[in-house]
CSV table of C-alpha atoms in Angstrom, one decimal:
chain,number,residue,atom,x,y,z
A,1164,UNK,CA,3.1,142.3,89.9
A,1165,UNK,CA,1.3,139.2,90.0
A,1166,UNK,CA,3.6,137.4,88.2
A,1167,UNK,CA,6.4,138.9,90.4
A,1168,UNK,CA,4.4,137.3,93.6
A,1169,UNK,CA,4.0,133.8,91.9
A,1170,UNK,CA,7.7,133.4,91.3
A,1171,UNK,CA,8.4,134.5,94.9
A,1172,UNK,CA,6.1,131.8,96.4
A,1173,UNK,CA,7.7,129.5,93.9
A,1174,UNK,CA,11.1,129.7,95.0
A,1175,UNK,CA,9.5,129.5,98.5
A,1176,UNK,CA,7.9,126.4,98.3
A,1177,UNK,CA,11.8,125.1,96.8
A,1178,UNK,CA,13.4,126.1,99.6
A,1179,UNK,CA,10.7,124.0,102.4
A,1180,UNK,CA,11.1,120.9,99.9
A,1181,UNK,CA,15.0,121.6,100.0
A,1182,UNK,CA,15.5,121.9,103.6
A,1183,UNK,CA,12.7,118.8,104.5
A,1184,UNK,CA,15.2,116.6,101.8
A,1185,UNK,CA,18.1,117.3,104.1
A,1186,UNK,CA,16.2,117.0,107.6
A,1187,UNK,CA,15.7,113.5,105.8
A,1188,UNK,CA,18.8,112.9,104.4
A,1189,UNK,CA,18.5,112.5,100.9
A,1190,UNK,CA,20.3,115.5,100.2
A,1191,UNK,CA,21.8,114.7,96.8
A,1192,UNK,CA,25.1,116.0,95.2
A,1193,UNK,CA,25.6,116.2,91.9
A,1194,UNK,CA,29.4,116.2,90.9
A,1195,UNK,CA,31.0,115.4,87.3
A,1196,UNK,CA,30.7,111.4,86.4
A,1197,UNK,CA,34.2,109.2,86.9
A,1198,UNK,CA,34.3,106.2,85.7
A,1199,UNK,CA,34.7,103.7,88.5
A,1200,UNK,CA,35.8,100.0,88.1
A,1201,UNK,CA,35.5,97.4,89.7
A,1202,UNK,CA,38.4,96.2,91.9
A,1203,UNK,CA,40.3,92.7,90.5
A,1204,UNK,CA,38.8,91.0,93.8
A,1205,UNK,CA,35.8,92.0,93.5
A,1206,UNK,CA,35.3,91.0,89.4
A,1207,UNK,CA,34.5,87.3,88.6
A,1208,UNK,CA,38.9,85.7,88.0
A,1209,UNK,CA,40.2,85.7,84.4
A,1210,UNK,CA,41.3,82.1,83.5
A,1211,UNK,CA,44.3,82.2,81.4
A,1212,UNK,CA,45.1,79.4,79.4
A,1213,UNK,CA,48.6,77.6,79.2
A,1214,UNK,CA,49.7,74.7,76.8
A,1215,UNK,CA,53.6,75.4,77.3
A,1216,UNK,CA,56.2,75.5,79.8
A,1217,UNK,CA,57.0,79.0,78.8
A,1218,UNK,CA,53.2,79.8,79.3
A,1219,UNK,CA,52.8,78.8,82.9
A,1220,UNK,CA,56.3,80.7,83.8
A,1221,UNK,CA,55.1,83.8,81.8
A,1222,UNK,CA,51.7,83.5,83.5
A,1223,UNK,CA,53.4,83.3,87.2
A,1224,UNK,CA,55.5,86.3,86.3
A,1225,UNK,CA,52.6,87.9,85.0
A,1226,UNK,CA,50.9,87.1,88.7
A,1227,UNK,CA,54.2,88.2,90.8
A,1228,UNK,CA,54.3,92.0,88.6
A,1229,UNK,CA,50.6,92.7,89.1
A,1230,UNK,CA,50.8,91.7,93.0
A,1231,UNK,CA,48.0,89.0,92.5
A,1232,UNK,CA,47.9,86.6,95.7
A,1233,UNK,CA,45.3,84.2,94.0
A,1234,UNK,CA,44.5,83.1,90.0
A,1235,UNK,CA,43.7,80.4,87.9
A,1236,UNK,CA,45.3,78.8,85.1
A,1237,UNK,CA,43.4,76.7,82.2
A,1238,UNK,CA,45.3,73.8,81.4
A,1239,UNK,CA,42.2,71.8,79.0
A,1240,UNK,CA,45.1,71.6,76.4
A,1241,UNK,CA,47.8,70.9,78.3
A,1242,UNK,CA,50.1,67.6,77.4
A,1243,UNK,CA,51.2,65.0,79.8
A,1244,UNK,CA,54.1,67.0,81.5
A,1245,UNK,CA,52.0,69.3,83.1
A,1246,UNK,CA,53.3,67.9,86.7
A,1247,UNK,CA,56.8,68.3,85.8
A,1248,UNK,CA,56.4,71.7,83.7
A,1249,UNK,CA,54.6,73.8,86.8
A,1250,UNK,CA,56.9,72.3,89.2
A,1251,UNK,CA,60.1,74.0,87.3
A,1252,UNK,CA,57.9,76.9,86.5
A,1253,UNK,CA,57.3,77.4,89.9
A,1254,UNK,CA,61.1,76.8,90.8
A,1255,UNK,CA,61.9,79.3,88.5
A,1256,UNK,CA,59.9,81.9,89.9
A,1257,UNK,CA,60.7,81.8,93.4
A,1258,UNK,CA,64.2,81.0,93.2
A,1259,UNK,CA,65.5,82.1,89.8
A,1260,UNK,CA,64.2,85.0,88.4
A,1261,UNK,CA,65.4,88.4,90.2
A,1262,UNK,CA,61.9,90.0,90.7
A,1263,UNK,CA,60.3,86.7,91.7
A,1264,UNK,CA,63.2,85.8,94.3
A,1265,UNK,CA,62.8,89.9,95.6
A,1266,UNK,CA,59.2,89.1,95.9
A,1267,UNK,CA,57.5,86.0,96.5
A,1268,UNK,CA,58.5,83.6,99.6
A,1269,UNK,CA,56.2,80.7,98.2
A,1270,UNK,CA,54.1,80.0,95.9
A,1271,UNK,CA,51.4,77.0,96.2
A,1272,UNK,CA,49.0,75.6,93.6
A,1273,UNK,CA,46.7,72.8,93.6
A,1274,UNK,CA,44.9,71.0,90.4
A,1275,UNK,CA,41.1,71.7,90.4
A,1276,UNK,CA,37.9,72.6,88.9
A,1277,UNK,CA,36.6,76.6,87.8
A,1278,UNK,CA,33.4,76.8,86.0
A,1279,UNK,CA,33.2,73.5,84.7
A,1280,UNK,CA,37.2,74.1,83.6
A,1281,UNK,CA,40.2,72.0,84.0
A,1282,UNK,CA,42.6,74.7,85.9
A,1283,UNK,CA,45.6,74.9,88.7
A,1284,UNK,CA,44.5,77.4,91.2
A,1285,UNK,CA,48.0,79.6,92.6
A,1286,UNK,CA,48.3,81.3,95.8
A,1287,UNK,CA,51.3,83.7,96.0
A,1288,UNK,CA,53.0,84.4,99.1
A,1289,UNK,CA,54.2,87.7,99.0
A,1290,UNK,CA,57.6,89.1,101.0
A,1291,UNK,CA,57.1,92.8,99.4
A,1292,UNK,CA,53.9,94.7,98.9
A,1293,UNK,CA,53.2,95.7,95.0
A,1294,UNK,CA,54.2,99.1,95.6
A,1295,UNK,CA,57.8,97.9,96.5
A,1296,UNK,CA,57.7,96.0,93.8
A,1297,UNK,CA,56.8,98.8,91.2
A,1298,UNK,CA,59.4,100.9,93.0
A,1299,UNK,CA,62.3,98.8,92.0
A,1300,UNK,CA,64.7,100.3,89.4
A,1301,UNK,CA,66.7,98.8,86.6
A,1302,UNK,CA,70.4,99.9,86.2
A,1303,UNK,CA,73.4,98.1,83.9
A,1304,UNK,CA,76.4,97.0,85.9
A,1305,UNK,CA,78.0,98.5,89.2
A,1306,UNK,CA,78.7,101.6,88.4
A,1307,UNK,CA,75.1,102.7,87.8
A,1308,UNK,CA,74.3,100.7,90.5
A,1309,UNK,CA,76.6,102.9,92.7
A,1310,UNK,CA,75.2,106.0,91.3
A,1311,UNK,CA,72.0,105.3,92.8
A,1312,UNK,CA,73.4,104.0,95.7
A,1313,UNK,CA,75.3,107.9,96.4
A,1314,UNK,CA,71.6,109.4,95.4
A,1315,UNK,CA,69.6,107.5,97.7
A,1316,UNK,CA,72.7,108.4,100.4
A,1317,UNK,CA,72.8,112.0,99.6
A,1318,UNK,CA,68.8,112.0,100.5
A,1319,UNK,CA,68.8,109.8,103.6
A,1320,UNK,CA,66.6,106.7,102.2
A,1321,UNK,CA,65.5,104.4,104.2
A,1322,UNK,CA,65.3,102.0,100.9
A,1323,UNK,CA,66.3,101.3,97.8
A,1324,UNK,CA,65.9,98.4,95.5
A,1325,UNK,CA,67.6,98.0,91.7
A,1326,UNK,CA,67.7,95.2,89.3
A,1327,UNK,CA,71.0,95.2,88.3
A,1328,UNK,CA,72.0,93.6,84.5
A,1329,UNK,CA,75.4,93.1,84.0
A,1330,UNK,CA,75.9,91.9,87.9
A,1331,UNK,CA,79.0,91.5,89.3
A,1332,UNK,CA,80.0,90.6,93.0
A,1333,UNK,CA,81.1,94.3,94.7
A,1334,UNK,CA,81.4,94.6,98.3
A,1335,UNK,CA,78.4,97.7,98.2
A,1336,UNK,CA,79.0,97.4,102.2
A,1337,UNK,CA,82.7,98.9,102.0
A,1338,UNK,CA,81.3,101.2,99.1
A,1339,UNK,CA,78.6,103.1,101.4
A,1340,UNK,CA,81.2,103.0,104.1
A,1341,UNK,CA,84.0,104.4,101.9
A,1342,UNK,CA,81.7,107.3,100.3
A,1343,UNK,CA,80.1,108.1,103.7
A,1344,UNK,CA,83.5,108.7,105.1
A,1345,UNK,CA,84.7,110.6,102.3
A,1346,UNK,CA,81.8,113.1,102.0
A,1347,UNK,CA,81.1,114.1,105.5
A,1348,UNK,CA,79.5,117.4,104.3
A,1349,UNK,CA,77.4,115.7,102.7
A,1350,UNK,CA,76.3,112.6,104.7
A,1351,UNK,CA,75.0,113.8,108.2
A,1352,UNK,CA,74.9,110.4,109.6
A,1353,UNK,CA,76.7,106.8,108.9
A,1354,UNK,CA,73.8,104.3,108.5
A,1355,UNK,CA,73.6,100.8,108.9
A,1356,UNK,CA,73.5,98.9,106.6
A,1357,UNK,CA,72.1,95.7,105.1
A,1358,UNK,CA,72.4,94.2,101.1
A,1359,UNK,CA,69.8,91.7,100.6
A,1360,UNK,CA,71.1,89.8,96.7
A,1361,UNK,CA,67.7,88.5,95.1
A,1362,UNK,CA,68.5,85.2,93.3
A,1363,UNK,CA,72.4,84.4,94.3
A,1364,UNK,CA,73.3,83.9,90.9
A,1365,UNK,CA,72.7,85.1,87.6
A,1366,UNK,CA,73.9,88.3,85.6
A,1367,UNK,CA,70.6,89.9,86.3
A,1368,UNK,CA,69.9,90.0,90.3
A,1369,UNK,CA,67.7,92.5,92.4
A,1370,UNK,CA,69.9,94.0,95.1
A,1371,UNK,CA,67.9,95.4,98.3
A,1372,UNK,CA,69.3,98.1,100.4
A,1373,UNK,CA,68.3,99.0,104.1
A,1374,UNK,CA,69.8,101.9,105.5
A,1375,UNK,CA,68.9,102.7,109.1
A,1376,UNK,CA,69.9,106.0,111.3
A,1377,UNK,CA,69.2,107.2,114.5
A,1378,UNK,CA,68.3,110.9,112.7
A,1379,UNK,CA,65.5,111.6,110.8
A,1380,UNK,CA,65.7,112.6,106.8
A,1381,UNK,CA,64.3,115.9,108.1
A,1382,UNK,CA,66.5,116.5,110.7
A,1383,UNK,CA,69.6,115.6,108.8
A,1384,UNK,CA,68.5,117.8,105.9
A,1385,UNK,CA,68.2,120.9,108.3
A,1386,UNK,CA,71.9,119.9,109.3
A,1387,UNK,CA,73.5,119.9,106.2
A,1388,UNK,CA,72.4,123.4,105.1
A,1389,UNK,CA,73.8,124.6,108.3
A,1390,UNK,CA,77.0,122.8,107.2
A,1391,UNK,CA,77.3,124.0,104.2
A,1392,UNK,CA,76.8,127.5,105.2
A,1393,UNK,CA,79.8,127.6,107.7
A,1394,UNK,CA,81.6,125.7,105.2
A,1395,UNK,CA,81.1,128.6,102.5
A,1396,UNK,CA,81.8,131.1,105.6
A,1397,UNK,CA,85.5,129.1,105.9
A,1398,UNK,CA,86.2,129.7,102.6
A,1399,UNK,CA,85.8,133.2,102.5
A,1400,UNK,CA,88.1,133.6,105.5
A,1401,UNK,CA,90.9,131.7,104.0
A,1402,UNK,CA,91.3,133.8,101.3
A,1403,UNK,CA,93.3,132.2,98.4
A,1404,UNK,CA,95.8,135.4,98.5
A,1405,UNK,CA,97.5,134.9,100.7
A,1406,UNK,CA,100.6,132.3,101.3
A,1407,UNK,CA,99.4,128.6,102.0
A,1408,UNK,CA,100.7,129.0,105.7
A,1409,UNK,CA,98.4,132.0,106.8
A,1410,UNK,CA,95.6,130.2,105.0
A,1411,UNK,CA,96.7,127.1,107.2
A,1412,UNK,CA,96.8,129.2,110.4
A,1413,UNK,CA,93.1,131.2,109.4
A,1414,UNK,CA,91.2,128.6,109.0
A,1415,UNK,CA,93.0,126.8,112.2
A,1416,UNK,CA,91.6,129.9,113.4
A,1417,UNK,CA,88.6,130.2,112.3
A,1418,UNK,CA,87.7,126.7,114.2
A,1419,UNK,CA,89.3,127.2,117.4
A,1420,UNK,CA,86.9,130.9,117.7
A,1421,UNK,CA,84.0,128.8,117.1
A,1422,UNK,CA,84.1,127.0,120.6
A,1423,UNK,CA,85.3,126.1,123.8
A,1424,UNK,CA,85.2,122.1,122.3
A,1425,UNK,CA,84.6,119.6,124.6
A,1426,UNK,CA,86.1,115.7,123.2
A,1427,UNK,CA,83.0,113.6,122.5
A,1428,UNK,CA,82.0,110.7,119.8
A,1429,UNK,CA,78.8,111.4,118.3
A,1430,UNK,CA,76.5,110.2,115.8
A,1431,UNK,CA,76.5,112.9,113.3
A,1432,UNK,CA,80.2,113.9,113.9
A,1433,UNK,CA,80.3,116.9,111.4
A,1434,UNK,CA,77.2,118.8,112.3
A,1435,UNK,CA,78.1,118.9,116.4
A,1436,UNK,CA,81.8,119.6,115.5
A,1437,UNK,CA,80.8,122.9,113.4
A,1438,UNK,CA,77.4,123.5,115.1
A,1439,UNK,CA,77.7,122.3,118.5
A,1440,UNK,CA,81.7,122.4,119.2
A,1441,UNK,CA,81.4,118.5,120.5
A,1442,UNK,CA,83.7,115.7,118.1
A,1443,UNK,CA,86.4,113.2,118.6
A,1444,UNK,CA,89.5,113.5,117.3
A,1445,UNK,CA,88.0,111.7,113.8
A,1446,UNK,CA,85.7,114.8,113.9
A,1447,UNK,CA,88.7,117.0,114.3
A,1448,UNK,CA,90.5,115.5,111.3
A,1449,UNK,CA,87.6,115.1,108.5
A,1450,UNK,CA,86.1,118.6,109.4
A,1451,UNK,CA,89.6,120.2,108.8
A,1452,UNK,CA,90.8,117.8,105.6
A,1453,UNK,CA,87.5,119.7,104.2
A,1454,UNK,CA,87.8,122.9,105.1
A,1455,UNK,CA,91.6,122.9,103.7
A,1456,UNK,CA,90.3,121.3,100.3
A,1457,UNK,CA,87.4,123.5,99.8
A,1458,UNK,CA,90.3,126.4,99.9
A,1459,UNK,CA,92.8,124.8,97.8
A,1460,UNK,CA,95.3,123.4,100.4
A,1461,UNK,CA,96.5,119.6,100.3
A,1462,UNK,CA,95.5,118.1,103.1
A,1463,UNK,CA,94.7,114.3,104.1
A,1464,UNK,CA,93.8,112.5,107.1
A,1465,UNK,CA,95.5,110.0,109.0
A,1466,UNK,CA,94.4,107.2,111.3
A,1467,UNK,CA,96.6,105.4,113.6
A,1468,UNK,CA,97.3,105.7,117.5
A,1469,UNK,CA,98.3,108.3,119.8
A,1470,UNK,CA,99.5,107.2,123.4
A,1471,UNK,CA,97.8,103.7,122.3
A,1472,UNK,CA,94.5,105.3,121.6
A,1473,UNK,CA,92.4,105.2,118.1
A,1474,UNK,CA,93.6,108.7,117.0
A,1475,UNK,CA,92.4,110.2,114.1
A,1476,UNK,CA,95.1,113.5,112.5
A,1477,UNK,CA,96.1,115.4,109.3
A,1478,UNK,CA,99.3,115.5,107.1
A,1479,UNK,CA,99.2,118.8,105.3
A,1480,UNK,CA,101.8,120.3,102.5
A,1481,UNK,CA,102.5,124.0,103.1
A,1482,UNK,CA,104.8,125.7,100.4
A,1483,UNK,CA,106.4,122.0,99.4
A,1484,UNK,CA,106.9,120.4,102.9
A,1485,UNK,CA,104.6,118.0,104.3
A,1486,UNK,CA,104.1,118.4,108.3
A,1487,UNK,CA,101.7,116.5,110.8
A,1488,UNK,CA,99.1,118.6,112.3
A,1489,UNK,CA,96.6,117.5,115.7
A,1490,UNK,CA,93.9,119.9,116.3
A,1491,UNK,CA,92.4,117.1,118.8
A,1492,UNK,CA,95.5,117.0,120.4
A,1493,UNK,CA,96.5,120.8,120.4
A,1494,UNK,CA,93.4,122.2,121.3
A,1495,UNK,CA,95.3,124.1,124.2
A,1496,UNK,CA,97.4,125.5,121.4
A,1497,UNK,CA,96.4,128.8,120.2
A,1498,UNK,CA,98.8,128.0,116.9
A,1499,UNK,CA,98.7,125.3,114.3
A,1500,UNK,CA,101.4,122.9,115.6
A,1501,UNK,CA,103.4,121.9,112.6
A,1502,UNK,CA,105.2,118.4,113.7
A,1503,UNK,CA,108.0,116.7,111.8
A,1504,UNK,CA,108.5,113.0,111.6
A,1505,UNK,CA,110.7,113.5,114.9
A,1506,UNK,CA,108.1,115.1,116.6
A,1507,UNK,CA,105.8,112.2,116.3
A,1508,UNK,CA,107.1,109.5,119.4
A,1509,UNK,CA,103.6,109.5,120.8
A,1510,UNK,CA,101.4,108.5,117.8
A,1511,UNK,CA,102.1,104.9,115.5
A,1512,UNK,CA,100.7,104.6,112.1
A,1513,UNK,CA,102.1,102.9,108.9
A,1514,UNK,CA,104.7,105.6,108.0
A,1515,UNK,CA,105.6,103.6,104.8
A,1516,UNK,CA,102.5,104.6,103.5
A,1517,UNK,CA,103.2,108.4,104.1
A,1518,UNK,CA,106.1,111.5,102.6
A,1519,UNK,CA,108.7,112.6,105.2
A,1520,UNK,CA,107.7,115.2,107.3
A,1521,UNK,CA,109.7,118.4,108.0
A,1522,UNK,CA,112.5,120.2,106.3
A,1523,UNK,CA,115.4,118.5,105.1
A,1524,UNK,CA,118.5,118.6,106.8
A,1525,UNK,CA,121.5,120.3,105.0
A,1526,UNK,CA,123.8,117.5,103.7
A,1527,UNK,CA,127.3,117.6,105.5
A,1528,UNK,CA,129.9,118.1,102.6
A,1529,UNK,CA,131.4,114.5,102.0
A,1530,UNK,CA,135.3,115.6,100.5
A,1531,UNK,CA,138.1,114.6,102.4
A,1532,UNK,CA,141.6,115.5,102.4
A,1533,UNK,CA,143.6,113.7,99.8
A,1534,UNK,CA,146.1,111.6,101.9
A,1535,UNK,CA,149.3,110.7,99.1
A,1536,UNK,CA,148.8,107.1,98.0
A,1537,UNK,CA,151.1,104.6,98.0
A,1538,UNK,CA,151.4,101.7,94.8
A,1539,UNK,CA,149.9,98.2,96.1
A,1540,UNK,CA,151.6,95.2,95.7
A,1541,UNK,CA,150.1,92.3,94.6
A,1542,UNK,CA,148.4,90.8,97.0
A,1543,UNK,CA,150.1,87.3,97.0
A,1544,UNK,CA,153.8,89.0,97.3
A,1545,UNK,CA,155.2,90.6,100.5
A,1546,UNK,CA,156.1,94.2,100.5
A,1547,UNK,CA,159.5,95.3,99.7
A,1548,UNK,CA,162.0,97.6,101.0
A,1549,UNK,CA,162.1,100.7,98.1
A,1550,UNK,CA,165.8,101.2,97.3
A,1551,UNK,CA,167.5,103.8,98.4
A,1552,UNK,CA,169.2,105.7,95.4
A,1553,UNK,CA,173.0,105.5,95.6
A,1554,UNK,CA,175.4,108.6,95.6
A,1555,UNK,CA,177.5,109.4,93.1
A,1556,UNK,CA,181.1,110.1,93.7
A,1557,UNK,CA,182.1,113.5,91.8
A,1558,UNK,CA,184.5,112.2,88.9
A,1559,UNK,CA,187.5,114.5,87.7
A,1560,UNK,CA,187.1,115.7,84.3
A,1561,UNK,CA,188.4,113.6,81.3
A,1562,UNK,CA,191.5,115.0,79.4
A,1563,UNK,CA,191.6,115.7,76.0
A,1564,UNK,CA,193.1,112.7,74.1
A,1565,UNK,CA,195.2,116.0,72.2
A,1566,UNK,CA,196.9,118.5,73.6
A,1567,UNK,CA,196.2,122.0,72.4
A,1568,UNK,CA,198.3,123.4,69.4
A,1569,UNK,CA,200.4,126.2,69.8
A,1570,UNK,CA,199.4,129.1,67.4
C-alpha cells in the first residue's frame, strides 16, 4: 500500500514539473533525427579549379544546371590565355549552348582574390528559375517533339519546354493550330501561342512553349467529359444499321432537339454548341464532321463564304453521292438539306479542290440518223456532173448464119 502511495505522488510531482516546463516554454518534442544540411549559401563556396578551356565551359555549365547565381573558379594554374579562354567560354554559354541560352540572360565575372587564391568570381543572371530548368525535357527530332506538344495540349499546360536533338525548322505555330482544329473534342479552347527557339542555330536547341486561355485547366477538363458523354450519347442514336441517310437525318436530329440555338462565336466553340446551344456556323460544321465520324459516315468540313460572309459548312457522301449540307444555314429546317453543286449560288469556295455534288444526270443518247454519203472529190478539183447512164435501143435478134435442115 505504501509503495502504491509513493508511486502516486511520484507521478504527481511529474505532472507540476510538466505543466510549470510549458507555462515556461521549454516544452520539448522529441521526434525521430533527420539529417539536416546546410544550404549551398549558407556553407563556406567550393573553389573549383580550371587549367583548360574545356574546364571553365564545363564549370559554367556545371553553375547554369545547379541554378548557382554566384561561384568561384581557381585559376593558380592557368596559362596565358586565360582572358581569351573565359571570354569564349562565357560566349558559349549564354549564346550557344541550348540550356545556357534557355537560361541565363548574362553572365559577369571579374578576376580576384578567395582565401589567399588566385580565382574569377561569376555571377549568373538567371531568365528561368532552377525548377524550370529541371523541368525541361529531352526529345529526338520533330516528331517526338510534336508528341509532347499534343500531350501538353490534351492537358491544358500553360508550359512546356524540350531540348530537341535532331532540330529541324517546323512551323510548331501552324502545328498547334492545325491539331487544335482537328480535335475539337478534345481541345476545349484554342490557346495562344508563343515558341521561344533557345540558341538560333544548332541541331540541339531548347524550344519554349507558352500557351495562354481565357479557361482554366479545371474548367476545361469538367467540359470535355460533358463532351464526350453526349458525344457517346450520338453514337448510340445513329445506329450503324441502318442506311447512311437515316443515320444522316438522326443525328441531324439529334442536334436540332437539343436547343433552340441562338448564332454566336465563342471561346470554347464545342462545349456551348453541345452544352449551351450557342456556336457560329464553324461550331455548326466541326461539331457535326465529328459526330458523323465517330458513327462511320464520311463527312468533311468546308470553309468559304456564304452571302460574302466567313461561312463555315459540310460536304457529306451518303450511299456514293457527295451533297453539301448547312446546319448554320438551315436551322429553320426541320430536315437535313442535301444541296447539289447547283444549289450552291450563295456560298464561294475553291470548288476545284472538292467532288461534284448531286446525282448525275442521265447522258442523252449521242446516235444520229445515218444521212447517205456522197464520195468527196479531191479538194483541189471541182465537182462534176455524174453521167447519166444511156438507154439502150432493143436490137432485133441475130439470124442464124444456116438455115435449118429439113428432116
Amino acid at each position: 500500500m505504501k509503495r502504491i502511495l509513493l508511486l502516486l505522488f511520484l507521478l504527481f510531482l511529474a505532472a507540476l514539473s510538466g505543466c510549470a516546463a510549458w507555462s515556461e516554454g521549454s516544452y520539448v518534442y522529441v521526434a525521430p533525427h533527420n539529417e539536416q544540411y546546410a544550404s549551398e549559401s549558407e556553407a563556406e563556396p567550393q573553389v573549383q579549379q580550371a587549367e583548360t578551356y574545356l574546364d571553365l565551359r564545363t564549370i559554367l555549365l556545371g553553375f547554369v544546371g545547379s541554378g548557382k547565381e554566384e561561384g568561384f573558379i581557381g585559376i593558380g594554374s592557368y596559362g596565358d590565355r586565360l582572358e581569351q579562354d573565359l571570354e569564349q567560354a562565357v560566349d558559349y554559354v549564354v549564346y550557344s549552348d541550348p540550356i545556357g541560352a534557355y537560361a541565363v540572360k548574362n553572365i559577369a565575372y571579374e578576376r580576384t582574390q578567395y582565401n589567399e587564391e588566385q580565382v574569377i568570381q561569376v555571377r549568373l543572371d538567371f531568365r528561368h528559375t532552377l525548377e524550370e530548368i529541371q523541368q525541361i525535357r529531352s526529345v529526338r527530332g520533330v516528331a517526338q517533339a510534336q508528341e509532347q506538344v499534343r500531350d501538353a495540349l490534351n492537358r491544358f499546360s500553360n508550359n512546356l519546354v524540350l531540348q530537341v536533338s535532331s532540330f529541324e525548322n517546323t512551323n510548331f505555330l501552324n502545328y498547334v493550330s492545325q491539331y487544335c482544329t482537328e480535335h475539337p473534342e478534345m481541345i476545349m479552347e484554342k490557346p495562344r501561342v508563343w515558341v521561344n527557339v533557345y540558341p538560333q542555330t544548332g541541331k540541339v536547341r531548347v524550344m519554349e512553349f507558352q500557351f495562354h486561355y481565357e479557361t482554366t485547366p479545371e474548367r476545361m477538363a469538367s467540359m470535355r467529359e460533358q463532351v464526350q458523354t453526349i458525344l457517346n450519347s450520338a453514337k448510340g442514336y445513329a445506329s450503324s444499321d441502318s442506311s447512311e441517310s437515316v443515320r444522316f437525318q438522326r443525328l441531324y436530329a439529334f442536334l436540332k432537339e437539343r436547343f433552340a440555338y441562338q448564332q454566336e462565336r465563342s471561346v470554347t466553340p464545342f462545349y456551348d454548341l453541345l452544352c449551351q446551344g450557342r456556336g457560329d456556323s464553324e461550331a455548326f460544321a466541326r461539331v457535326f464532321e465529328t459526330l458523323c465520324k465517330d458513327s462511320g459516315l464520311e463527312c468533311q468540313v468546308v470553309s468559304g463564304t456564304r452571302q460574302e460572309e466567313r461561312w463555315f459548312w459540310n460536304l457529306v457522301r451518303v450511299e456514293d453521292v457527295y451533297y453539301y449540307v448547312d446546319l448554320c444555314g438551315d436551322l429553320e429546317l426541320d430536315f437535313l438539306n442535301y444541296r447539289a453543286d447547283a444549289d450552291m449560288q450563295e456560298y464561294t469556295w475553291q470548288r476545284e479542290n472538292y467532288p461534284n455534288c448531286g446525282p448525275e444526270e442521265p447522258e442523252e443518247p449521242t446516235g444520229t440518223a445515218i444521212e447517205p454519203t456522197q464520195g468527196t472529190q479531191p479538194p483541189d478539183t471541182e465537182p462534176t456532173e455524174p453521167e447519166l447512164p444511156t438507154e439502150s435501143q432493143p436490137t432485133e435478134p441475130e439470124t442464124p448464119s444456116e438455115e435449118p435442115v429439113e428432116p
